[in-house]
mmCIF file of C-alpha atoms in Angstrom:
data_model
loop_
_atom_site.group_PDB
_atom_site.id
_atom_site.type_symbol
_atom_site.label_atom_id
_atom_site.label_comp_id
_atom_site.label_asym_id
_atom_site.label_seq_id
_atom_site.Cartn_x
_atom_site.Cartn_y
_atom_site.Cartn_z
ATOM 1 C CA UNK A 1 0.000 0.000 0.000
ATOM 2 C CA UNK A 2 2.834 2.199 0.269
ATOM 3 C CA UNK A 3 2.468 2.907 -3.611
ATOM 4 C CA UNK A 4 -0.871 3.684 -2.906
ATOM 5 C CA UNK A 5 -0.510 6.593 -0.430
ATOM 6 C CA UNK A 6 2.795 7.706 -2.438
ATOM 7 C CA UNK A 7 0.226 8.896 -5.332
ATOM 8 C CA UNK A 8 -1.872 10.425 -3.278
ATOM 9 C CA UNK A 9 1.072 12.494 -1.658
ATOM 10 C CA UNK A 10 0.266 15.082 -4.504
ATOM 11 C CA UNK A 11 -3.166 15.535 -3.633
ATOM 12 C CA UNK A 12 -2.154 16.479 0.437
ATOM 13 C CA UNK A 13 0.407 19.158 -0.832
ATOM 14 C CA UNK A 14 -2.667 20.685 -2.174
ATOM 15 C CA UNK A 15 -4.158 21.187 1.388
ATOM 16 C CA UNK A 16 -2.763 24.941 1.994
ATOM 17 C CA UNK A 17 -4.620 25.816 -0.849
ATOM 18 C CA UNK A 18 -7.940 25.440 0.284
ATOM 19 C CA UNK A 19 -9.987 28.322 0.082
ATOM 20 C CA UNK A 20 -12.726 29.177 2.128
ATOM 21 C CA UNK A 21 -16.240 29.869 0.486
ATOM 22 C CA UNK A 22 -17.626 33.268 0.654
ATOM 23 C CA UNK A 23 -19.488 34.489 3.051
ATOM 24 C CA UNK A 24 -17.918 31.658 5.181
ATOM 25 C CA UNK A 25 -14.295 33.789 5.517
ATOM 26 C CA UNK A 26 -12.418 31.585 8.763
ATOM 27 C CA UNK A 27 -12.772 28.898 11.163
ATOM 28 C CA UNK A 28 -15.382 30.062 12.896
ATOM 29 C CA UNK A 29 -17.703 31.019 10.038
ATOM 30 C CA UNK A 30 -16.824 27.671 8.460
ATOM 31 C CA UNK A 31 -18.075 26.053 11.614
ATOM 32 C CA UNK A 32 -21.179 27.841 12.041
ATOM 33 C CA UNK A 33 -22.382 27.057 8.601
ATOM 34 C CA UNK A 34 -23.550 23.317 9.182
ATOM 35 C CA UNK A 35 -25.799 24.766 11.862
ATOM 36 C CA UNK A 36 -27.177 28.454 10.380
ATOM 37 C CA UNK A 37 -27.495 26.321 6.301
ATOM 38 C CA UNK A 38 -28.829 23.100 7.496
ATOM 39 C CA UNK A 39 -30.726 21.020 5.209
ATOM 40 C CA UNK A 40 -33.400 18.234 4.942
ATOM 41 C CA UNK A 41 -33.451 16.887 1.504
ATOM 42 C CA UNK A 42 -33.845 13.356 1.395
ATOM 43 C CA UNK A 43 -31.607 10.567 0.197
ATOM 44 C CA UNK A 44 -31.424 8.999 -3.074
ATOM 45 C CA UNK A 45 -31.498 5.378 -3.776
ATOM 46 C CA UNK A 46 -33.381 2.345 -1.251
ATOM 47 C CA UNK A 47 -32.717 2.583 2.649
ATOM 48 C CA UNK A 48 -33.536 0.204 4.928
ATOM 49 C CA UNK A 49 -32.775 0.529 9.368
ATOM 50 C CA UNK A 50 -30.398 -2.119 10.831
ATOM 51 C CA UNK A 51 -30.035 -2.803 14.268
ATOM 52 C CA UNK A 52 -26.727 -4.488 15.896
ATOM 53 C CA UNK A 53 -26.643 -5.958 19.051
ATOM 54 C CA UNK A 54 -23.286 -5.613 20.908
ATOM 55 C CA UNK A 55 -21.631 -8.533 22.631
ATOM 56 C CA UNK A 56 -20.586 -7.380 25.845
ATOM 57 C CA UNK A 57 -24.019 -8.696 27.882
ATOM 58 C CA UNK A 58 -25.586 -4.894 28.185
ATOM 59 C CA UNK A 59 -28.160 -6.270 25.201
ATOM 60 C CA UNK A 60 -27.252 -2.404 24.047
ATOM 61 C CA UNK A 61 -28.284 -2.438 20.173
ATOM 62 C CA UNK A 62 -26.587 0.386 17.705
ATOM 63 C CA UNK A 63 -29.047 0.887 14.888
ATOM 64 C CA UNK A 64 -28.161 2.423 11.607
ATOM 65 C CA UNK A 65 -29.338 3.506 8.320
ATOM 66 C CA UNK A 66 -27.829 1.762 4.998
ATOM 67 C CA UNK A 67 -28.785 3.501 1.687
ATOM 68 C CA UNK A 68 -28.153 2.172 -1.484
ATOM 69 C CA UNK A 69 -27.642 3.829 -4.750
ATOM 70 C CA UNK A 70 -30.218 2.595 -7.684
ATOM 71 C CA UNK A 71 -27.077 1.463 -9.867
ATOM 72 C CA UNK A 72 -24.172 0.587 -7.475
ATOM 73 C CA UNK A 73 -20.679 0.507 -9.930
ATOM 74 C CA UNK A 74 -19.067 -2.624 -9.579
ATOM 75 C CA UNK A 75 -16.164 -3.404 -6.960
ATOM 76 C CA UNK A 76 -17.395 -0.194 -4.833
ATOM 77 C CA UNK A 77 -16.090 -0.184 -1.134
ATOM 78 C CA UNK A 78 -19.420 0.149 1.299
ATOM 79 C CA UNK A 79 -19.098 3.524 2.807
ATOM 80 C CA UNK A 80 -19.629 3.574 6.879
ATOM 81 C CA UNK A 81 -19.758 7.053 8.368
ATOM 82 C CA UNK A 82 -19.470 7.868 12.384
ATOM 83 C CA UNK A 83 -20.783 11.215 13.537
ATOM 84 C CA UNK A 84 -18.807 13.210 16.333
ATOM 85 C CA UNK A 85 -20.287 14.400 20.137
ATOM 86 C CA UNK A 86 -23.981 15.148 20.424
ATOM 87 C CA UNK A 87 -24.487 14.235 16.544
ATOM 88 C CA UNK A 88 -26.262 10.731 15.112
ATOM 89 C CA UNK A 89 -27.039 9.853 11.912
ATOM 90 C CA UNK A 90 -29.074 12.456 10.826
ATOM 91 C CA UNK A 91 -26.591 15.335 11.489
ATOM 92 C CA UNK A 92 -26.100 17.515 8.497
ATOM 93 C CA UNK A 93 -22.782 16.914 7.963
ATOM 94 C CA UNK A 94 -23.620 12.675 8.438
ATOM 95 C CA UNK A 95 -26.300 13.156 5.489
ATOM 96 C CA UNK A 96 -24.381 15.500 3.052
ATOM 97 C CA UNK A 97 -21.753 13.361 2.996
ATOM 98 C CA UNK A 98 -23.971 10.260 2.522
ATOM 99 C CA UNK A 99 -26.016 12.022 -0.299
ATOM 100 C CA UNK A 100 -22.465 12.754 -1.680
ATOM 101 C CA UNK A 101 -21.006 9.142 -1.906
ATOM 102 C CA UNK A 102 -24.437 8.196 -3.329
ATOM 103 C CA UNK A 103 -24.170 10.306 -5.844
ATOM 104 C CA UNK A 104 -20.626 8.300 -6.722
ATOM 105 C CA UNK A 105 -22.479 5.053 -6.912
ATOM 106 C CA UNK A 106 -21.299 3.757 -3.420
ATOM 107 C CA UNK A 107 -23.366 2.626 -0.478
ATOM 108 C CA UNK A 108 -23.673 4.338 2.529
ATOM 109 C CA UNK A 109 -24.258 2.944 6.491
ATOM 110 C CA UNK A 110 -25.255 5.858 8.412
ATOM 111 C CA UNK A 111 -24.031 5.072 12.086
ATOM 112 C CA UNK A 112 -25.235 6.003 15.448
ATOM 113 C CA UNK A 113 -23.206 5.545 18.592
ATOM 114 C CA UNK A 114 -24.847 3.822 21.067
ATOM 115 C CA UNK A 115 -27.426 5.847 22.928
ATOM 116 C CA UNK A 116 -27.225 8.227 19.353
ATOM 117 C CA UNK A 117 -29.983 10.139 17.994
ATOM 118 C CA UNK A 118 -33.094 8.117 16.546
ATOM 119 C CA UNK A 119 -31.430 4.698 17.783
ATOM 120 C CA UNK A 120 -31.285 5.993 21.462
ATOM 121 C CA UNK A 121 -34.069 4.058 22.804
ATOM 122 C CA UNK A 122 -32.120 0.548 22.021
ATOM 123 C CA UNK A 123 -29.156 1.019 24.618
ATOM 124 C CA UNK A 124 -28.940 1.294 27.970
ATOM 125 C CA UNK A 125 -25.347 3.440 27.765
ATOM 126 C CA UNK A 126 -23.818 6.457 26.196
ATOM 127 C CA UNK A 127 -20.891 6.223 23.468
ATOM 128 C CA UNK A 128 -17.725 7.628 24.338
ATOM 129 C CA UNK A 129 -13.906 8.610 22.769
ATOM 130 C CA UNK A 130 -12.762 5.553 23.333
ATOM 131 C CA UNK A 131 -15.825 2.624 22.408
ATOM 132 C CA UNK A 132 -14.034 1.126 19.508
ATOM 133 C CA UNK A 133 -15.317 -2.438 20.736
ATOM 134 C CA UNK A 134 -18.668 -1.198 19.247
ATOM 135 C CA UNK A 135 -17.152 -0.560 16.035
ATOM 136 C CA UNK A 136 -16.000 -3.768 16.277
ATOM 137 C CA UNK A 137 -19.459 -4.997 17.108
ATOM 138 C CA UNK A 138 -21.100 -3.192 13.772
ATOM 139 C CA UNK A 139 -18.768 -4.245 11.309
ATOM 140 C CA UNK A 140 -18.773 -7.799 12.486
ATOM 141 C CA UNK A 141 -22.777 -7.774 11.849
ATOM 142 C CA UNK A 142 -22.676 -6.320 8.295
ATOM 143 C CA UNK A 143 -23.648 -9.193 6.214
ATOM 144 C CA UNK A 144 -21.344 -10.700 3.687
ATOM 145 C CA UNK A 145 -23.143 -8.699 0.368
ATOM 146 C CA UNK A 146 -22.114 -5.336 2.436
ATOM 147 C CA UNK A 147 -19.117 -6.300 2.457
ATOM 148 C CA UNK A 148 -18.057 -7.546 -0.580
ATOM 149 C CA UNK A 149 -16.432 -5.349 -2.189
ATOM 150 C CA UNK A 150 -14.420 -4.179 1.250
ATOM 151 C CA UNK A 151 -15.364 -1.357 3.388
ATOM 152 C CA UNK A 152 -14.363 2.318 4.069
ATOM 153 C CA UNK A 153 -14.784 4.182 7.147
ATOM 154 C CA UNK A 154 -15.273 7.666 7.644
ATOM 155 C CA UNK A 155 -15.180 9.243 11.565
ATOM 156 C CA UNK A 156 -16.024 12.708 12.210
ATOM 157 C CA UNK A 157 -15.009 14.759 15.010
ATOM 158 C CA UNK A 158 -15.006 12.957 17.889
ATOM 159 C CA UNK A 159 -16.051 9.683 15.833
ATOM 160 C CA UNK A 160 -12.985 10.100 14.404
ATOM 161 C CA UNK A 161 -11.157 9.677 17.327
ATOM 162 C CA UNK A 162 -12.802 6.185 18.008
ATOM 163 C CA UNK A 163 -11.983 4.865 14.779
ATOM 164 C CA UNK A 164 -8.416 5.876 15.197
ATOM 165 C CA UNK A 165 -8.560 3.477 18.649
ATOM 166 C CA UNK A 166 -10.554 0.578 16.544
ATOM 167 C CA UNK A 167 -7.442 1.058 13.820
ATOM 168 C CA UNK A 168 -4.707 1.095 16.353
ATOM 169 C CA UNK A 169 -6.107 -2.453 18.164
ATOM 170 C CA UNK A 170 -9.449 -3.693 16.029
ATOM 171 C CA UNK A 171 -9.830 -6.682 13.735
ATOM 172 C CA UNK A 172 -7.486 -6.766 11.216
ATOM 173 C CA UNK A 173 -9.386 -9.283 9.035
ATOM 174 C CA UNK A 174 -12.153 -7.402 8.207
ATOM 175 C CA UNK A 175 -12.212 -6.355 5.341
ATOM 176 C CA UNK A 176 -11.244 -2.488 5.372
ATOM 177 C CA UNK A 177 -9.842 -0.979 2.340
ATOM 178 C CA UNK A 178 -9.163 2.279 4.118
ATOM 179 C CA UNK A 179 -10.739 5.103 6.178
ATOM 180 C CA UNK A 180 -10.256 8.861 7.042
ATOM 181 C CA UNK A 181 -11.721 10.853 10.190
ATOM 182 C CA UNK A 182 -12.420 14.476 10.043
ATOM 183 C CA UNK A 183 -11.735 17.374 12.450
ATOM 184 C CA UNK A 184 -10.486 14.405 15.064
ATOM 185 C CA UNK A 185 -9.977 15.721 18.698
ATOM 186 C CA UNK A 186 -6.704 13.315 18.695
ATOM 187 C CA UNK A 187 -5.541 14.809 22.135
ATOM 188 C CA UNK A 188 -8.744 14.857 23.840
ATOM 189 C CA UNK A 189 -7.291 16.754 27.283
ATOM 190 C CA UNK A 190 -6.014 19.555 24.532
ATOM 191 C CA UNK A 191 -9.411 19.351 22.846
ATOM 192 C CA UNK A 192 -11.105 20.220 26.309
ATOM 193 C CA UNK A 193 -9.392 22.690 26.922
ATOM 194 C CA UNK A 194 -9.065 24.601 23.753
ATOM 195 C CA UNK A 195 -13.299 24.351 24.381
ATOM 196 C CA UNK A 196 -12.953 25.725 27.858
ATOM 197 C CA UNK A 197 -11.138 28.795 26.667
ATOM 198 C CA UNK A 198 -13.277 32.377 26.983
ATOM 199 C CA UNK A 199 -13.201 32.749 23.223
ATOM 200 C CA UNK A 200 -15.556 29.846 22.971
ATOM 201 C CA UNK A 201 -17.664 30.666 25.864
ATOM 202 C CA UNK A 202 -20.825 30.446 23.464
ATOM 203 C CA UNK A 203 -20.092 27.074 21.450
ATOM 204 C CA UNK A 204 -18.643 25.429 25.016
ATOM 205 C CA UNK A 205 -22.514 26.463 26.272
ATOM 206 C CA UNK A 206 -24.051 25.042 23.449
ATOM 207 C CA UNK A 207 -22.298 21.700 23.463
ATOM 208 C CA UNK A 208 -22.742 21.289 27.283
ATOM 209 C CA UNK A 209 -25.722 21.609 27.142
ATOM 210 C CA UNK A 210 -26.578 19.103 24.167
ATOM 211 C CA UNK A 211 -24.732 16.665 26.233
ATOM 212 C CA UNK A 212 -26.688 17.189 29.033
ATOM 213 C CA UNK A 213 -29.726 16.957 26.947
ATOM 214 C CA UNK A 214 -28.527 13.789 25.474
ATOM 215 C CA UNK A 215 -27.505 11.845 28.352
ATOM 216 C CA UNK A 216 -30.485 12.536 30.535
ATOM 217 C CA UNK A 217 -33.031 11.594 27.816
ATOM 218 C CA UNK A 218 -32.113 7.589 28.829
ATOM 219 C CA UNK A 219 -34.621 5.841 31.334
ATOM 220 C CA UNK A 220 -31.681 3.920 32.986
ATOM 221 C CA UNK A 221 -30.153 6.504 34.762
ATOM 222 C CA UNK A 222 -30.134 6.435 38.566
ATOM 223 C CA UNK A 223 -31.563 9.448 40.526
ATOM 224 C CA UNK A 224 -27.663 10.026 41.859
ATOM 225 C CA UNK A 225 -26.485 10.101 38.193
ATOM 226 C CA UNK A 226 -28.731 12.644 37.081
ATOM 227 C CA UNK A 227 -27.997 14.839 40.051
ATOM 228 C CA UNK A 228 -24.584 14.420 38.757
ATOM 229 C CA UNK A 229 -25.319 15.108 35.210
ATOM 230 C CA UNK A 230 -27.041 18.346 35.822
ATOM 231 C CA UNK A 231 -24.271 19.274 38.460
ATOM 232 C CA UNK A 232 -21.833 19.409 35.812
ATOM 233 C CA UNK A 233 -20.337 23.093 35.112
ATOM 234 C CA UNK A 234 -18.169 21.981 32.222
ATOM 235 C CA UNK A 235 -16.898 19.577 29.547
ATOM 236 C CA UNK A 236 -14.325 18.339 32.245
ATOM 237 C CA UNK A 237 -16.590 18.155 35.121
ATOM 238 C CA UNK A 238 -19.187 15.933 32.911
ATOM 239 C CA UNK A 239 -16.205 13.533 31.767
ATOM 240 C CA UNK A 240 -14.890 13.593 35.082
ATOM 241 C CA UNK A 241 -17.716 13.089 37.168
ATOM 242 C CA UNK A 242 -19.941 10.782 34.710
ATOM 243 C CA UNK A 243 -18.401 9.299 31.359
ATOM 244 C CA UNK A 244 -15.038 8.142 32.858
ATOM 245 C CA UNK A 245 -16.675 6.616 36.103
ATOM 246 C CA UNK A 246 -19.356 5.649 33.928
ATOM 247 C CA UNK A 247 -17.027 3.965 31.613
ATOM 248 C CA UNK A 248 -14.681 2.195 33.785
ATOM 249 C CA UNK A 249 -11.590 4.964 34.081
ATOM 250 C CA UNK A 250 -10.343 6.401 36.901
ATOM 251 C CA UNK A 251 -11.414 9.900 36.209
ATOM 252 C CA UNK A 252 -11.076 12.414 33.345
ATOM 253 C CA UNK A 253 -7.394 12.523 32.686
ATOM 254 C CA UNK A 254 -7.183 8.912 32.633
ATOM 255 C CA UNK A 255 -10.022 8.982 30.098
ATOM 256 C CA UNK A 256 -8.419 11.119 27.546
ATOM 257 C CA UNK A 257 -4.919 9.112 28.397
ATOM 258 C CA UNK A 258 -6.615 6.191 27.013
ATOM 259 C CA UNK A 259 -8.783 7.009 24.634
ATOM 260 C CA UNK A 260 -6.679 9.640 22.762
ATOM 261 C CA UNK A 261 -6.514 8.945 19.407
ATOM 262 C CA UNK A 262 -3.018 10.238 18.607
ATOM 263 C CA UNK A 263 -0.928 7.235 20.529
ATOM 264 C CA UNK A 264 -2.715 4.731 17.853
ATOM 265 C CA UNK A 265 -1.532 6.133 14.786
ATOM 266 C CA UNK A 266 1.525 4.826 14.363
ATOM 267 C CA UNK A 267 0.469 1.700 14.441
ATOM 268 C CA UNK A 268 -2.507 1.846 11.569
ATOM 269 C CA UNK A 269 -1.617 -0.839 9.554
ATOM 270 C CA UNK A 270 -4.976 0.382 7.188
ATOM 271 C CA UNK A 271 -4.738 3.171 4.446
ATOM 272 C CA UNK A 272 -5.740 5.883 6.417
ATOM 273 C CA UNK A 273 -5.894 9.864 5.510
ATOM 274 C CA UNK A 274 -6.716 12.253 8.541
ATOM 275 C CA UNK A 275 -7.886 15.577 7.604
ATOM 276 C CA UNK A 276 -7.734 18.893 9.775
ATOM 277 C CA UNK A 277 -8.209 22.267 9.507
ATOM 278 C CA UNK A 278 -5.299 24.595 11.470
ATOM 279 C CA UNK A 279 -7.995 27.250 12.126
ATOM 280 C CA UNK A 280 -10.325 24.844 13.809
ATOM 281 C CA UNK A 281 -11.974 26.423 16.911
ATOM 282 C CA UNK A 282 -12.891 23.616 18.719
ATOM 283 C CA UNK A 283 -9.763 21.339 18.370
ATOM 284 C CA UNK A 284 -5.990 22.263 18.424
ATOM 285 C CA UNK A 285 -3.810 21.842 15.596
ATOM 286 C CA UNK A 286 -0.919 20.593 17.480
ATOM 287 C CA UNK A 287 -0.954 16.961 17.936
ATOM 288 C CA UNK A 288 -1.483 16.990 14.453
ATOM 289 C CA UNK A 289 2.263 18.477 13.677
ATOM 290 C CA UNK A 290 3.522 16.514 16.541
ATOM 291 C CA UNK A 291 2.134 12.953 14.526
ATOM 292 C CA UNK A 292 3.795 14.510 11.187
ATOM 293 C CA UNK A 293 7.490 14.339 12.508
ATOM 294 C CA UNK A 294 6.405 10.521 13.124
ATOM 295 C CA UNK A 295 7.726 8.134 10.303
ATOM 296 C CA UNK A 296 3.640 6.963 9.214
ATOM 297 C CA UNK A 297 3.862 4.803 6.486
ATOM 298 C CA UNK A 298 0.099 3.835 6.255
ATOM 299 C CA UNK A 299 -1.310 7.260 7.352
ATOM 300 C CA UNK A 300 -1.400 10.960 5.995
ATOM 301 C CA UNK A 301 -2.264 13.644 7.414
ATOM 302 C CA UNK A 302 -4.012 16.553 5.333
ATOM 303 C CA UNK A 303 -3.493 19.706 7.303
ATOM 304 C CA UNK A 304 -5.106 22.796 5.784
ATOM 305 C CA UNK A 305 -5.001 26.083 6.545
ATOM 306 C CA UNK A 306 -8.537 26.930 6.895
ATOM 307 C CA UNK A 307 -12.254 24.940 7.187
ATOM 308 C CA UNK A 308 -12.839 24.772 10.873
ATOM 309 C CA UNK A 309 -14.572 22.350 12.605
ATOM 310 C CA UNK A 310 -16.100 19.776 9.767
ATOM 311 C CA UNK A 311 -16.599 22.422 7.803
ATOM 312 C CA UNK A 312 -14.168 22.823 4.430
ATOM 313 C CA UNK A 313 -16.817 24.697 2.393
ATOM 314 C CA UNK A 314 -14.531 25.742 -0.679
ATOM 315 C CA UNK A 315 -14.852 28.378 -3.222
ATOM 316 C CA UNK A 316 -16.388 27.189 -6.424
ATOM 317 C CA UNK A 317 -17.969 24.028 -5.155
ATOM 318 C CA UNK A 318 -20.933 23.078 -3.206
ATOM 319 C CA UNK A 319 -19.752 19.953 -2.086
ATOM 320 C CA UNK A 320 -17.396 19.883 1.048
ATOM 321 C CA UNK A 321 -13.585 19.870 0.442
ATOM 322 C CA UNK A 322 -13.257 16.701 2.655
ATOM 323 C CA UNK A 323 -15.844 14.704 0.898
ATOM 324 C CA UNK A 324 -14.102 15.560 -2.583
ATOM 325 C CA UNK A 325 -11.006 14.804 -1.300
ATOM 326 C CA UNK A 326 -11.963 11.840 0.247
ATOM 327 C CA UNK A 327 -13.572 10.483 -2.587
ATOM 328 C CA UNK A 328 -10.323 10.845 -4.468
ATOM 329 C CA UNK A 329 -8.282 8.605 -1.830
ATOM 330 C CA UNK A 330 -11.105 6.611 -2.491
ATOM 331 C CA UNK A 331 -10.206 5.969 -5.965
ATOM 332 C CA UNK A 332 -6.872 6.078 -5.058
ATOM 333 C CA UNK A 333 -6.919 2.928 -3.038
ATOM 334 C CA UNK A 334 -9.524 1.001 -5.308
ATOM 335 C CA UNK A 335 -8.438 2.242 -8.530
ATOM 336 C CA UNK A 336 -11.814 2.756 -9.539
ATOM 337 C CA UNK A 337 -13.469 6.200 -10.623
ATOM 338 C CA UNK A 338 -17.100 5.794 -9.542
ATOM 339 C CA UNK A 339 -17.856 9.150 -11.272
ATOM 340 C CA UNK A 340 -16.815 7.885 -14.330
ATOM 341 C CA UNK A 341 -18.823 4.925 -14.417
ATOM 342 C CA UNK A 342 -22.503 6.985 -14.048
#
């Protein structure tokens, strides 16, 4: 595979030269626009819900939503995308990019974490950084005409982060061509605190508070935990106090220590392209130059200037930088130009 990311190497020098879509001028206009410009178009192609129990004894289920394009191209990888904190499946960024690839021919599973979105009611626990076991448990389920034709996986935000700890220690013999993860908090004690900082006062407010919303919408929480819950002041307190104890760490820091996406990397034995945005409010840019000094012969890192947090809405195109770029490491890795054969 080393070939294979070599000619691609052209196509990452390219990242300084994105340019950022007007009226959305910086990383924080670039991150307000999947909120302010959402949209509810519906998919092409058939969809059908899939449910997948997880084998640790909770009898937690993740559901999910696999659409398929009316005239799938032949040999195409099946296209699984993981939404970040406080998204699910039907986040905007989750269905744009599905609408994208199905517009390439390719299939698309729509995933929720456990305790995500529409699927909430079917587990009895919350997702975290770290829950790459239920990665695991969903691509182990997919039956054999999903998978085919191999599979590519696409993490965003903080979904990103778990599938860099399912790459760094999953199942090597299913059959993943590649993946990518987008806007990954890598370092998540450098992620919290970048949030905590007084120039995001407003977005750490608003994402707080959608965890708060989130977690205390299950019916198995204990009168003590939900005191807790609504105790919380702050993205630390809330890991600190419920996920990590919830979860089985010690506390926050050892949470972060473990899950943090970063130590895994060099170790990805899968194609894998990481994409980040240096202007990205929400997660430091950092950990990302630390990882490029590393010797990574299976991963690249794209590392623009500009596109904020999963945003990357360039000038003279409607569809997202990431997505087009990801659909060219794509046919990179499979040799195969879906576009091409529509």
């Amino acid at each position: 595979m080393l070939s294979v990311l070599d000619a691609f190497r052209d196509i990452a020098g390219q990242g300084a030269k994105f340019q950022d879509r007007a009226p959305w001028w910086g990383g924080d206009l670039q991150t307000l626009r999947n909120v302010v410009m959402r949209r509810s178009r519906g998919l092409p192609g058939r969809s059908s819900t899939l449910e997948f129990p997880m084998n640790d004894g909770s009898g937690d289920r993740l559901g999910a939503t696999l659409h398929e394009p009316d005239v799938p191209p032949k040999d195409s990888p099946l296209v699984v995308l993981i939404h970040g904190l406080t998204g699910c499946e039907d986040s905007d960024y989750m269905r744009e990019s599905a609408r994208f690839h199905l517009a390439r021919g390719r299939a698309v599973l729509r995933l929720n974490l456990r305790g995500a979105g529409p699927a909430g009611h079917l587990a009895s626990n919350y997702y975290h950084a770290g829950c790459a076991a239920d990665i695991q448990g969903v691509l182990e389920g997919l039956y054999a005409p999903h998978t085919q034709h191999g599979l590519f996986l696409v993490g965003y935000s903080l979904g990103g982060n778990v599938l860099l700890n399912w790459l760094g220690r999953g199942d090597k013999q299913l059959p993943v061509v590649g993946a990518a993860t987008v806007s990954a908090p890598i370092e998540p004690w450098q992620a919290c605190q970048r949030m905590m900082e007084p120039r995001n006062a407003l977005y750490h407010h608003f994402l707080i508070q959608r965890m708060k919303r989130d977690v205390l919408s299950f019916l198995g929480l204990s009168p003590s935990e939900r005191q807790t819950i609504e105790g919380t002041r702050n993205i630390f307190e809330f890991d600190d106090h419920w996920v990590a104890p919830r979860n089985g760490f010690d506390d926050a820091m050892d949470y972060y220590t473990r899950t943090a996406g970063a130590q895994f990397v060099p170790t990805i034995a899968v194609p894998t392209l990481m994409i980040h945005a240096r202007n990205d409010p929400w997660i430091p840019a950092e950990p990302y130059l630390v990882l490029k000094e590393h010797d990574l012969p299976q991963v690249e890192i794209l590392l623009s200037n500009s596109g904020g947090h999963l945003g990357f809405h360039a000038r003279g195109a409607h569809e997202t930088w990431h997505d087009r770029t990801i659909d060219r490491y794509i046919w990179t890795l499979t040799g195969r130009d879906a576009t091409a054969e529509q």
